[in-house]
Tab-separated table of C-alpha atoms in Angstrom:
chain	number	residue	atom	x	y	z
E	128	SER	CA	70.538	142.959	104.627
E	129	GLY	CA	70.213	140.103	102.107
E	130	LYS	CA	69.644	142.532	99.229
E	131	VAL	CA	73.098	142.465	97.607
E	132	GLU	CA	73.453	139.658	95.082
E	133	TRP	CA	76.452	140.723	92.968
E	134	VAL	CA	79.360	143.133	93.205
E	135	PHE	CA	81.128	144.222	89.999
E	136	SER	CA	84.478	145.981	90.054
E	137	GLY	CA	86.847	147.049	87.327
E	138	HIS	CA	90.519	147.735	86.796
E	139	ASN	CA	91.456	144.844	89.070
E	140	HIS	CA	94.555	143.866	87.036
E	141	ARG	CA	93.371	140.299	87.204
E	142	ASP	CA	90.188	138.529	86.329
E	143	ASP	CA	88.508	137.204	89.494
E	144	PHE	CA	85.213	135.598	90.473
E	145	LYS	CA	84.272	134.321	93.923
E	146	THR	CA	81.353	133.907	96.307
E	147	ILE	CA	81.672	135.173	99.889
E	148	ASN	CA	78.790	134.872	102.361
E	149	GLY	CA	76.310	134.361	99.498
E	150	ILE	CA	77.438	137.459	97.578
E	151	ARG	CA	79.126	136.962	94.214
E	152	TYR	CA	82.114	139.163	93.430
E	153	PHE	CA	83.259	139.734	89.844
E	154	GLY	CA	86.549	141.566	89.409
E	155	MET	CA	87.053	142.529	85.790
E	156	ASP	CA	90.480	142.436	84.215
E	157	TYR	CA	91.966	145.827	83.337
E	158	MET	CA	91.308	147.306	79.916
E	159	VAL	CA	93.637	150.281	79.837
E	160	GLU	CA	96.725	148.735	78.272
E	161	GLY	CA	96.794	147.937	74.581
E	162	ALA	CA	94.247	147.424	71.864
E	163	TYR	CA	91.936	144.447	71.483
E	164	PRO	CA	92.651	141.541	71.975
E	165	ASP	CA	95.302	142.611	74.509
E	166	ASN	CA	92.800	144.507	76.665
E	167	ALA	CA	89.593	143.270	78.320
E	168	TYR	CA	85.910	144.119	78.524
E	169	ALA	CA	82.632	142.307	79.138
E	170	VAL	CA	78.933	142.482	78.380
E	171	VAL	CA	76.672	141.401	81.264
E	172	THR	CA	73.196	139.930	80.726
E	173	ILE	CA	70.914	139.399	83.737
E	174	THR	CA	67.877	137.125	83.502
E	175	ASP	CA	65.493	135.737	86.114
E	176	ASP	CA	67.617	132.614	86.673
E	177	ARG	CA	71.201	133.475	85.724
E	178	ILE	CA	73.835	136.074	85.043
E	179	VAL	CA	75.906	135.726	81.879
E	180	ILE	CA	79.183	137.602	81.548
E	181	ASN	CA	80.530	137.503	77.999
E	182	GLY	CA	84.215	138.344	78.204
E	183	PHE	CA	86.291	139.698	75.344
E	184	GLY	CA	90.064	139.968	75.020
E	185	ARG	CA	91.657	138.731	78.239
E	186	GLN	CA	88.380	138.768	80.176
E	187	THR	CA	86.982	135.341	81.130
E	188	SER	CA	83.313	134.579	80.387
E	189	TYR	CA	80.953	133.267	83.077
E	190	ASN	CA	77.465	131.758	82.994
E	191	VAL	CA	76.239	131.570	86.584
E	192	VAL	CA	72.931	130.473	88.109
E	193	ARG	CA	71.503	133.129	90.416
E	194	LEU	CA	71.265	132.157	94.087
């Protein structure tokens, strides 16, 4: 429908980011094993022109221009 811009999922057991058919998929690393910094979490900030994912622990950070 052209309305989905991002898909966020958790407990993926691996950090993943990809674009498929114009939709961006962010698979967050798992956070259930161990204490920081051996686990993972993220804070997401959405602005008019970009999405910023600040990763902590094993989670990768991303700073992506919105399509």
